[in-house]
Amino acid sequence: MTIVGGGMITHDQILPSFFQLQRLGLVEEIEVCARHDQTLQELAASKLLRAAFPGQGFRACAGEYQKTLARMQARNIVVIALPDHLHFEAVMSALEANQHALVVKPLVMRAAEGDRIEQEALRRGLFVGIEYHKRFDDRSLMARRKYRAGEFGEFRLGTACLMEKWYYRRSNFQNWCTAENSDAFTYIGCHYVDLVHFITGLWPVSVSVYGVKDHYPNSKEGFLWTDARVIWSNGACLNVQNSLSFPDEAPGTNTQGLTLYCSGRERGALIRHSDQYRGIEHVYVEKPATPGGTMYAEPSPDYFQYVDLGGVGLTPVGYGYRSIEYLFRCCLKVEKASDRQQAIREIDNEGIAATPANSRYNEQVIEAARRSILNDGRTVATQESVEQPRK
Ligand SMILES: NC(=O)c1ccc[n+]([C@@H]2O[C@H](COP(=O)([O-])OP(=O)(O)OC[C@H]3O[C@@H](n4cnc5c(N)ncnc54)[C@H](O)[C@@H]3O)[C@@H](O)[C@H]2O)c1
């Protein structure tokens, strides 16, 4: 299998998850493509990855990913971990090379691009999955099951936020997460829009995103603070705030959470998730050398951690790993099915893995959000939602 892009998400989640699948005997060779050799050298030299997976490694392919895709055996797996605005071309290239594709969120920037991916993948009997890992956090799955059983009544008003640390501005983000390509909402707000649908089954119908621009250290401009209002098919309203502003000295790798106020049976109901503070406080004797490391920390045990479960190295645990394993197994399911299109449709209808067919509302929201933010927060309707099966 091949990972395209060797940046932060590849180091933090994707590569270690595939190393674990390799350790379990489910994956053979792993290749990583990046434009620059230095990116690959830094990835290979990661102390954490070496400690967790001693004796394991990847084949480094520097240069254009198209060359690597062209010589891959057909019906293998490609993971796209490139900047947001480059996903469409990369996914289409993977499909044209007859590869199943897993894509970091957001899938693409326009709804029509998502539709083209869906059709091409279905025609070729290939699986495309979008990596919305918050779906695999057990708290999301608990809320989904209980909401759909009617235990919360109906969602009416909600707030969500996800603020990444200030130091992100100094990373490779300044080269691509710029005003003309993306913004804080598109980059991270999409997680919570996806979760509200995942939990409630409602469809977003209009979006307004107000953005505040700041300069990156390289003087490029980005919408680094965003405030979004998303209206849902039942008239409910979700406010989502995002930024690259959480103080580097604050505890935790970011601050984030979701509150949904609901009503039913003449009563109020509530779902509240603190997705940053998960009950752990650590104080270290020395400031960790990792980016954003602090002496007082509130680490999350739930997203992605390495634990010593005996045996060689360390074992990755958490919903970051579970999400990759789930999508990987979807690829296997489709590949092995006698009727691959039917297998794809089954996964679409289950609605647990995000696919181009069952999460096209995300692309509709992102397309509308980009139009809104570039027009001072004007309200933009998403396209007519297509009724899809609910569980
Ligand atoms: N919470 C999440 O789900 C999550 C978290 C982080 C990133 N992501 C997504 O993953 C993707 C990559 O993010 P990342 O954090 O790894 O970013 P990054 O900037 O750390 O890495 C991007 C990679 O793409 C390569 N690249 C190729 N063409 C490029 C170009 N024109 N400009 C800049 N880089 C280019 C870079 O060399 C690098 O290997 C984005 O779509 C992002 O939204 C998702």
CSV table of C-alpha atoms and ligand atoms in Angstrom, one decimal:
chain,number,residue,atom,x,y,z
A,1,MET,CA,0.0,0.0,0.0
A,2,THR,CA,1.1,3.6,-0.6
A,3,ILE,CA,0.7,6.8,1.5
A,4,VAL,CA,0.8,10.0,-0.5
A,5,GLY,CA,2.0,12.9,1.7
A,6,GLY,CA,4.5,12.7,4.5
A,7,GLY,CA,3.4,15.5,6.8
A,8,MET,CA,2.0,15.8,10.3
A,9,ILE,CA,-1.1,13.5,10.0
A,10,THR,CA,1.0,10.8,8.3
A,11,HIS,CA,3.5,10.8,11.2
A,12,ASP,CA,0.9,11.1,14.0
A,13,GLN,CA,-1.7,8.7,12.8
A,14,ILE,CA,-1.6,7.1,9.4
A,15,LEU,CA,1.8,5.6,9.1
A,16,PRO,CA,1.8,4.1,12.7
A,17,SER,CA,-1.6,2.7,12.1
A,18,PHE,CA,-0.4,0.9,8.9
A,19,PHE,CA,2.7,-0.2,10.7
A,20,GLN,CA,0.4,-1.9,13.2
A,21,LEU,CA,-1.6,-3.5,10.5
A,22,GLN,CA,1.7,-4.7,9.0
A,23,ARG,CA,2.7,-6.1,12.4
A,24,LEU,CA,-0.6,-8.0,12.5
A,25,GLY,CA,0.2,-9.5,9.1
A,26,LEU,CA,-2.6,-7.7,7.2
A,27,VAL,CA,-0.3,-5.4,5.2
A,28,GLU,CA,2.8,-6.2,3.2
A,29,GLU,CA,5.0,-3.4,2.0
A,30,ILE,CA,4.3,0.2,2.9
A,31,GLU,CA,5.5,3.1,0.6
A,32,VAL,CA,5.4,6.8,1.4
A,33,CYS,CA,5.5,9.4,-1.4
A,34,ALA,CA,6.5,13.0,-0.8
A,35,ARG,CA,7.8,15.7,-3.0
A,36,HIS,CA,10.9,16.2,-1.0
A,37,ASP,CA,13.4,13.7,0.1
A,38,GLN,CA,13.9,15.5,3.4
A,39,THR,CA,10.3,15.0,4.4
A,40,LEU,CA,10.8,11.2,4.0
A,41,GLN,CA,14.1,11.3,5.8
A,42,GLU,CA,12.6,13.1,8.8
A,43,LEU,CA,9.7,10.6,8.9
A,44,ALA,CA,12.1,7.6,8.8
A,45,ALA,CA,14.2,9.1,11.6
A,46,SER,CA,11.2,9.7,13.9
A,47,LYS,CA,12.3,8.4,17.3
A,48,LEU,CA,8.7,7.7,18.3
A,49,LEU,CA,8.0,5.5,15.3
A,50,ARG,CA,11.3,3.7,15.7
A,51,ALA,CA,10.6,3.0,19.3
A,52,ALA,CA,7.1,1.7,18.6
A,53,PHE,CA,7.9,-0.3,15.5
A,54,PRO,CA,11.6,-1.5,15.7
A,55,GLY,CA,12.6,-3.4,12.6
A,56,GLN,CA,9.7,-2.0,10.5
A,57,GLY,CA,10.1,0.7,7.8
A,58,PHE,CA,8.7,2.1,4.6
A,59,ARG,CA,9.9,2.4,1.1
A,60,ALA,CA,10.6,6.1,0.4
A,61,CYS,CA,9.4,7.5,-2.9
A,62,ALA,CA,10.5,11.1,-3.4
A,63,GLY,CA,9.0,13.1,-6.3
A,64,GLU,CA,5.7,13.1,-8.1
A,65,TYR,CA,3.2,10.5,-6.7
A,66,GLN,CA,1.8,9.8,-10.1
A,67,LYS,CA,5.0,7.8,-11.0
A,68,THR,CA,4.6,5.6,-7.9
A,69,LEU,CA,0.9,5.0,-8.6
A,70,ALA,CA,1.7,4.0,-12.2
A,71,ARG,CA,3.9,1.1,-11.1
A,72,MET,CA,1.7,-0.1,-8.3
A,73,GLN,CA,0.0,-3.5,-8.6
A,74,ALA,CA,-3.7,-2.9,-9.4
A,75,ARG,CA,-6.4,-3.1,-6.6
A,76,ASN,CA,-4.1,-2.2,-3.8
A,77,ILE,CA,-4.6,0.7,-1.4
A,78,VAL,CA,-3.6,4.4,-1.6
A,79,VAL,CA,-4.0,6.8,1.3
A,80,ILE,CA,-4.2,10.5,0.4
A,81,ALA,CA,-2.7,12.7,3.1
A,82,LEU,CA,-2.0,15.9,1.1
A,83,PRO,CA,-3.2,19.5,1.7
A,84,ASP,CA,-7.0,19.9,1.4
A,85,HIS,CA,-7.1,21.5,-2.1
A,86,LEU,CA,-5.0,18.7,-3.7
A,87,HIS,CA,-7.2,15.8,-2.7
A,88,PHE,CA,-9.4,15.7,-5.8
A,89,GLU,CA,-6.6,15.2,-8.3
A,90,ALA,CA,-4.9,12.7,-6.1
A,91,VAL,CA,-8.0,10.6,-5.5
A,92,MET,CA,-8.8,10.5,-9.2
A,93,SER,CA,-5.3,9.5,-10.0
A,94,ALA,CA,-5.5,6.7,-7.5
A,95,LEU,CA,-8.8,5.5,-9.0
A,96,GLU,CA,-7.4,5.7,-12.5
A,97,ALA,CA,-4.5,3.5,-11.3
A,98,ASN,CA,-7.2,1.0,-10.1
A,99,GLN,CA,-6.5,1.5,-6.4
A,100,HIS,CA,-8.9,1.7,-3.4
A,101,ALA,CA,-8.5,5.1,-1.8
A,102,LEU,CA,-8.6,6.4,1.8
A,103,VAL,CA,-8.6,10.1,2.1
A,104,VAL,CA,-8.0,12.4,5.1
A,105,LYS,CA,-10.9,14.8,5.6
A,106,PRO,CA,-12.2,16.9,3.9
A,107,LEU,CA,-12.6,14.7,0.8
A,108,VAL,CA,-12.7,17.5,-1.7
A,109,MET,CA,-13.7,21.2,-1.9
A,110,ARG,CA,-16.7,20.9,-4.3
A,111,ALA,CA,-19.8,18.7,-4.2
A,112,ALA,CA,-19.5,17.9,-8.0
A,113,GLU,CA,-15.9,16.6,-7.4
A,114,GLY,CA,-17.2,14.2,-4.7
A,115,ASP,CA,-19.9,13.0,-7.1
A,116,ARG,CA,-17.3,12.3,-9.8
A,117,ILE,CA,-15.2,10.3,-7.3
A,118,GLU,CA,-18.3,8.3,-6.2
A,119,GLN,CA,-19.2,7.4,-9.8
A,120,GLU,CA,-15.7,6.5,-10.8
A,121,ALA,CA,-15.1,4.3,-7.8
A,122,LEU,CA,-18.4,2.5,-8.1
A,123,ARG,CA,-17.8,1.9,-11.8
A,124,ARG,CA,-14.4,0.3,-11.0
A,125,GLY,CA,-15.6,-1.6,-7.9
A,126,LEU,CA,-13.2,0.4,-5.7
A,127,PHE,CA,-13.8,1.6,-2.2
A,128,VAL,CA,-13.2,5.2,-1.3
A,129,GLY,CA,-13.4,6.1,2.5
A,130,ILE,CA,-13.0,9.5,4.1
A,131,GLU,CA,-11.1,9.5,7.4
A,132,TYR,CA,-13.4,11.2,9.8
A,133,HIS,CA,-11.8,9.6,12.9
A,134,LYS,CA,-14.0,11.3,15.5
A,135,ARG,CA,-16.8,8.9,14.3
A,136,PHE,CA,-14.8,6.1,15.9
A,137,ASP,CA,-14.5,7.8,19.3
A,138,ASP,CA,-16.9,5.7,21.4
A,139,ARG,CA,-18.6,8.8,22.8
A,140,SER,CA,-19.8,9.6,19.2
A,141,LEU,CA,-21.0,6.0,18.7
A,142,MET,CA,-22.8,6.1,22.1
A,143,ALA,CA,-24.5,9.4,21.3
A,144,ARG,CA,-25.5,8.2,17.8
A,145,ARG,CA,-27.1,5.0,19.1
A,146,LYS,CA,-29.0,6.8,21.9
A,147,TYR,CA,-30.0,9.7,19.7
A,148,ARG,CA,-31.3,7.4,17.0
A,149,ALA,CA,-33.2,5.4,19.7
A,150,GLY,CA,-35.0,8.7,20.5
A,151,GLU,CA,-33.4,9.1,24.0
A,152,PHE,CA,-32.5,12.8,23.4
A,153,GLY,CA,-35.5,13.9,21.4
A,154,GLU,CA,-34.6,16.3,18.7
A,155,PHE,CA,-31.5,18.5,18.3
A,156,ARG,CA,-32.4,22.2,18.3
A,157,LEU,CA,-29.3,24.4,19.1
A,158,GLY,CA,-25.7,23.5,19.5
A,159,THR,CA,-22.1,24.8,19.8
A,160,ALA,CA,-18.8,23.2,18.8
A,161,CYS,CA,-15.3,24.4,18.8
A,162,LEU,CA,-11.9,23.1,17.8
A,163,MET,CA,-8.9,25.5,18.3
A,164,GLU,CA,-5.5,24.2,17.3
A,165,LYS,CA,-2.3,25.5,18.9
A,166,TRP,CA,-0.7,28.7,17.8
A,167,TYR,CA,2.5,27.0,16.7
A,168,TYR,CA,0.7,25.4,13.7
A,169,ARG,CA,1.2,28.8,12.1
A,170,ARG,CA,4.9,28.1,12.0
A,171,SER,CA,4.5,24.6,10.4
A,172,ASN,CA,4.0,23.6,6.7
A,173,PHE,CA,0.4,24.9,7.1
A,174,GLN,CA,1.6,28.4,6.2
A,175,ASN,CA,2.4,27.0,2.7
A,176,TRP,CA,-1.1,25.7,2.0
A,177,CYS,CA,-3.8,26.6,4.5
A,178,THR,CA,-3.9,30.1,3.1
A,179,ALA,CA,-7.0,32.2,2.3
A,180,GLU,CA,-7.3,31.2,-1.3
A,181,ASN,CA,-7.1,27.4,-0.6
A,182,SER,CA,-8.7,26.7,2.8
A,183,ASP,CA,-9.6,28.2,6.2
A,184,ALA,CA,-9.9,27.1,9.8
A,185,PHE,CA,-13.5,25.9,9.4
A,186,THR,CA,-12.7,23.9,6.2
A,187,TYR,CA,-9.7,22.4,7.9
A,188,ILE,CA,-11.1,21.4,11.3
A,189,GLY,CA,-14.7,22.6,11.6
A,190,CYS,CA,-15.8,19.9,9.1
A,191,HIS,CA,-15.3,17.3,11.9
A,192,TYR,CA,-18.1,18.6,14.0
A,193,VAL,CA,-20.5,19.2,11.0
A,194,ASP,CA,-19.9,15.5,10.2
A,195,LEU,CA,-20.4,14.4,13.8
A,196,VAL,CA,-23.8,16.2,14.0
A,197,HIS,CA,-25.0,14.4,11.0
A,198,PHE,CA,-23.4,11.1,12.2
A,199,ILE,CA,-25.2,11.4,15.5
A,200,THR,CA,-28.6,12.9,14.5
A,201,GLY,CA,-29.1,11.9,10.8
A,202,LEU,CA,-30.1,15.5,10.1
A,203,TRP,CA,-28.8,17.3,6.9
A,204,PRO,CA,-27.1,20.7,6.8
A,205,VAL,CA,-29.1,23.1,4.6
A,206,SER,CA,-27.3,26.4,4.8
A,207,VAL,CA,-24.0,27.8,6.0
A,208,SER,CA,-22.6,31.1,6.9
A,209,VAL,CA,-18.9,31.4,7.8
A,210,TYR,CA,-17.3,34.6,9.0
A,211,GLY,CA,-13.5,34.6,8.9
A,212,VAL,CA,-10.8,36.8,10.4
A,213,LYS,CA,-7.5,36.9,8.5
A,214,ASP,CA,-4.1,36.9,10.0
A,215,HIS,CA,-0.6,36.7,8.5
A,216,TYR,CA,1.5,33.6,8.8
A,217,PRO,CA,5.2,34.0,9.7
A,218,ASN,CA,6.0,33.7,6.0
A,219,SER,CA,3.6,36.7,5.5
A,220,LYS,CA,1.0,34.7,3.6
A,221,GLU,CA,-2.6,35.4,4.7
A,222,GLY,CA,-5.0,32.8,6.1
A,223,PHE,CA,-8.5,32.8,7.6
A,224,LEU,CA,-7.1,31.7,11.0
A,225,TRP,CA,-10.2,32.4,13.0
A,226,THR,CA,-13.6,31.4,11.8
A,227,ASP,CA,-17.2,31.5,13.2
A,228,ALA,CA,-19.7,29.3,11.3
A,229,ARG,CA,-23.4,29.0,11.6
A,230,VAL,CA,-24.9,25.8,10.1
A,231,ILE,CA,-28.7,25.4,9.8
A,232,TRP,CA,-30.1,21.8,9.7
A,233,SER,CA,-33.0,20.2,7.9
A,234,ASN,CA,-35.2,20.5,11.0
A,235,GLY,CA,-34.4,24.2,11.5
A,236,ALA,CA,-31.8,23.5,14.2
A,237,CYS,CA,-28.7,25.7,14.4
A,238,LEU,CA,-25.1,24.7,15.1
A,239,ASN,CA,-22.4,27.3,15.8
A,240,VAL,CA,-18.8,26.2,15.1
A,241,GLN,CA,-15.8,28.2,16.1
A,242,ASN,CA,-12.3,27.3,14.8
A,243,SER,CA,-8.9,28.8,14.9
A,244,LEU,CA,-5.1,28.3,15.0
A,245,SER,CA,-4.9,30.2,18.2
A,246,PHE,CA,-4.9,28.0,21.3
A,247,PRO,CA,-2.0,29.2,23.4
A,248,ASP,CA,1.1,27.1,23.1
A,249,GLU,CA,1.5,27.1,26.9
A,250,ALA,CA,-2.1,25.9,27.4
A,251,PRO,CA,-2.5,22.2,28.4
A,252,GLY,CA,-3.6,19.7,25.8
A,253,THR,CA,-2.8,19.6,22.1
A,254,ASN,CA,-5.9,21.7,21.3
A,255,THR,CA,-9.2,22.7,22.8
A,256,GLN,CA,-12.4,21.2,21.4
A,257,GLY,CA,-15.9,20.0,22.2
A,258,LEU,CA,-19.5,19.7,21.2
A,259,THR,CA,-22.7,20.6,23.0
A,260,LEU,CA,-26.1,19.7,21.5
A,261,TYR,CA,-29.2,21.1,23.2
A,262,CYS,CA,-32.3,19.0,22.3
A,263,SER,CA,-35.9,18.7,23.2
A,264,GLY,CA,-38.6,16.0,23.4
A,265,ARG,CA,-41.6,14.9,25.5
A,266,GLU,CA,-41.9,18.5,26.8
A,267,ARG,CA,-38.4,18.3,28.3
A,268,GLY,CA,-35.0,19.6,27.5
A,269,ALA,CA,-32.2,17.1,26.7
A,270,LEU,CA,-28.5,17.5,26.3
A,271,ILE,CA,-25.3,15.9,24.8
A,272,ARG,CA,-22.1,17.5,25.9
A,273,HIS,CA,-18.6,16.2,25.0
A,274,SER,CA,-15.4,17.7,26.3
A,275,ASP,CA,-13.2,16.4,23.6
A,276,GLN,CA,-10.0,17.9,24.9
A,277,TYR,CA,-10.1,17.4,28.7
A,278,ARG,CA,-10.6,13.7,29.2
A,279,GLY,CA,-9.9,13.5,32.9
A,280,ILE,CA,-6.1,13.2,32.9
A,281,GLU,CA,-3.7,15.7,34.4
A,282,HIS,CA,0.0,15.3,34.2
A,283,VAL,CA,2.8,17.5,35.5
A,284,TYR,CA,6.3,16.6,34.2
A,285,VAL,CA,9.7,17.4,35.7
A,286,GLU,CA,10.8,18.8,32.3
A,287,LYS,CA,9.1,20.5,29.4
A,288,PRO,CA,8.6,17.8,26.7
A,289,ALA,CA,10.6,18.5,23.5
A,290,THR,CA,7.5,17.7,21.3
A,291,PRO,CA,5.8,20.7,19.5
A,292,GLY,CA,3.4,22.4,21.9
A,293,GLY,CA,4.7,20.4,24.8
A,294,THR,CA,3.9,21.8,28.3
A,295,MET,CA,5.0,20.9,31.8
A,296,TYR,CA,1.3,20.8,32.9
A,297,ALA,CA,-0.6,18.6,30.3
A,298,GLU,CA,-4.0,17.2,29.9
A,299,PRO,CA,-3.3,14.3,27.4
A,300,SER,CA,-6.2,12.6,25.7
A,301,PRO,CA,-6.0,8.8,26.1
A,302,ASP,CA,-8.6,8.4,23.4
A,303,TYR,CA,-7.3,9.6,20.1
A,304,PHE,CA,-3.9,8.1,19.6
A,305,GLN,CA,-1.5,6.7,22.2
A,306,TYR,CA,1.2,4.2,22.3
A,307,VAL,CA,1.1,1.6,25.1
A,308,ASP,CA,3.3,-1.2,26.1
A,309,LEU,CA,1.3,-4.4,25.8
A,310,GLY,CA,4.3,-6.7,25.8
A,311,GLY,CA,5.9,-8.1,22.7
A,312,VAL,CA,8.0,-6.0,20.4
A,313,GLY,CA,7.9,-2.1,20.5
A,314,LEU,CA,4.6,-0.3,21.4
A,315,THR,CA,1.0,-0.8,20.4
A,316,PRO,CA,-1.0,2.1,19.0
A,317,VAL,CA,-4.5,2.5,20.7
A,318,GLY,CA,-7.4,4.9,20.3
A,319,TYR,CA,-9.9,6.0,17.8
A,320,GLY,CA,-7.3,7.2,15.4
A,321,TYR,CA,-6.0,3.7,14.9
A,322,ARG,CA,-9.5,2.1,15.0
A,323,SER,CA,-10.6,4.5,12.2
A,324,ILE,CA,-7.8,3.4,9.9
A,325,GLU,CA,-8.3,-0.2,10.7
A,326,TYR,CA,-12.0,0.1,10.0
A,327,LEU,CA,-11.5,1.8,6.6
A,328,PHE,CA,-8.8,-0.7,5.7
A,329,ARG,CA,-11.2,-3.6,6.4
A,330,CYS,CA,-13.8,-1.9,4.2
A,331,CYS,CA,-11.2,-2.0,1.3
A,332,LEU,CA,-10.7,-5.7,2.0
A,333,LYS,CA,-14.5,-6.4,2.1
A,334,VAL,CA,-15.0,-4.7,-1.2
A,335,GLU,CA,-12.0,-6.4,-2.8
A,336,LYS,CA,-13.1,-9.8,-1.7
A,337,ALA,CA,-16.8,-9.4,-2.6
A,338,SER,CA,-18.3,-11.3,-5.5
A,339,ASP,CA,-20.4,-8.3,-6.2
A,340,ARG,CA,-18.2,-5.3,-5.4
A,341,GLN,CA,-20.8,-2.6,-6.2
A,342,GLN,CA,-23.2,-4.2,-3.8
A,343,ALA,CA,-20.5,-4.3,-1.1
A,344,ILE,CA,-19.8,-0.6,-1.7
A,345,ARG,CA,-23.6,0.1,-1.4
A,346,GLU,CA,-23.8,-1.9,1.8
A,347,ILE,CA,-21.0,0.2,3.4
A,348,ASP,CA,-22.7,3.4,2.1
A,349,ASN,CA,-26.0,2.4,3.7
A,350,GLU,CA,-24.5,1.3,7.0
A,351,GLY,CA,-23.2,4.9,7.4
A,352,ILE,CA,-20.4,4.1,9.8
A,353,ALA,CA,-17.5,4.7,7.4
A,354,ALA,CA,-17.8,8.0,5.6
A,355,THR,CA,-18.0,7.5,1.9
A,356,PRO,CA,-18.5,9.9,-1.0
A,357,ALA,CA,-22.1,8.7,-1.3
A,358,ASN,CA,-23.2,8.8,2.3
A,359,SER,CA,-21.3,12.0,3.4
A,360,ARG,CA,-21.7,14.2,0.4
A,361,TYR,CA,-23.3,16.8,2.7
A,362,ASN,CA,-19.7,17.5,3.9
A,363,GLU,CA,-18.6,18.5,0.5
A,364,GLN,CA,-21.8,20.6,0.0
A,365,VAL,CA,-21.1,22.4,3.3
A,366,ILE,CA,-17.4,23.0,2.4
A,367,GLU,CA,-18.3,24.4,-1.0
A,368,ALA,CA,-20.9,26.7,0.5
A,369,ALA,CA,-18.6,27.6,3.4
A,370,ARG,CA,-15.8,28.7,1.0
A,371,ARG,CA,-18.3,30.8,-1.0
A,372,SER,CA,-19.6,32.3,2.3
A,373,ILE,CA,-16.2,33.1,3.8
A,374,LEU,CA,-15.0,34.8,0.6
A,375,ASN,CA,-18.1,37.0,0.7
A,376,ASP,CA,-18.0,38.3,4.3
A,377,GLY,CA,-20.1,35.5,5.8
A,378,ARG,CA,-23.1,35.6,3.5
A,379,THR,CA,-25.5,32.7,4.0
A,380,VAL,CA,-25.2,30.1,1.3
A,381,ALA,CA,-27.6,27.2,0.8
A,382,THR,CA,-26.1,23.7,0.4
A,383,GLN,CA,-27.5,21.8,-2.6
A,384,GLU,CA,-30.7,19.9,-2.2
A,385,SER,CA,-30.0,17.0,0.2
A,386,VAL,CA,-30.7,13.6,-1.3
A,387,GLU,CA,-32.7,11.5,1.1
A,388,GLN,CA,-30.5,8.6,2.2
A,389,PRO,CA,-31.3,5.6,4.3
A,390,ARG,CA,-31.3,6.1,8.0
A,391,LYS,CA,-30.6,3.4,10.5
B,1,LIG,N1,-7.9,15.9,12.4
B,1,LIG,C1,-7.7,15.4,11.2
B,1,LIG,O1,-8.5,14.7,10.7
B,1,LIG,C2,-6.6,15.9,10.5
B,1,LIG,C3,-5.5,16.4,11.2
B,1,LIG,C4,-4.4,16.9,10.5
B,1,LIG,C5,-4.5,17.0,9.1
B,1,LIG,N2,-5.5,16.5,8.4
B,1,LIG,C6,-5.6,16.6,6.9
B,1,LIG,O2,-4.5,15.9,6.4
B,1,LIG,C7,-4.1,16.7,5.2
B,1,LIG,C8,-2.6,16.9,5.4
B,1,LIG,O3,-2.4,17.6,6.6
B,1,LIG,P1,-1.0,17.6,7.4
B,1,LIG,O4,-1.4,18.0,8.8
B,1,LIG,O5,-0.3,16.2,7.3
B,1,LIG,O6,-0.3,18.7,6.6
B,1,LIG,P2,1.3,19.0,6.5
B,1,LIG,O7,1.4,20.3,6.0
B,1,LIG,O8,2.0,18.6,7.7
B,1,LIG,O9,1.7,17.9,5.4
B,1,LIG,C9,1.3,18.0,4.0
B,1,LIG,C10,2.1,17.0,3.1
B,1,LIG,O10,1.7,17.3,1.8
B,1,LIG,C11,2.9,17.6,1.0
B,1,LIG,N3,2.5,18.5,-0.1
B,1,LIG,C12,2.3,18.1,-1.4
B,1,LIG,N4,2.0,19.2,-2.1
B,1,LIG,C13,2.0,20.3,-1.3
B,1,LIG,C14,1.7,21.7,-1.5
B,1,LIG,N5,1.4,22.2,-2.7
B,1,LIG,N6,1.8,22.5,-0.4
B,1,LIG,C15,2.2,22.0,0.8
B,1,LIG,N7,2.4,20.7,1.0
B,1,LIG,C16,2.3,19.8,0.0
B,1,LIG,C17,3.9,18.1,2.0
B,1,LIG,O11,5.2,17.9,1.5
B,1,LIG,C18,3.6,17.2,3.2
B,1,LIG,O12,4.2,15.9,3.0
B,1,LIG,C19,-5.0,17.9,5.1
B,1,LIG,O13,-6.0,17.6,4.2
B,1,LIG,C20,-5.5,18.0,6.5
B,1,LIG,O14,-6.8,18.7,6.5
B,1,LIG,C21,-6.6,15.9,9.1
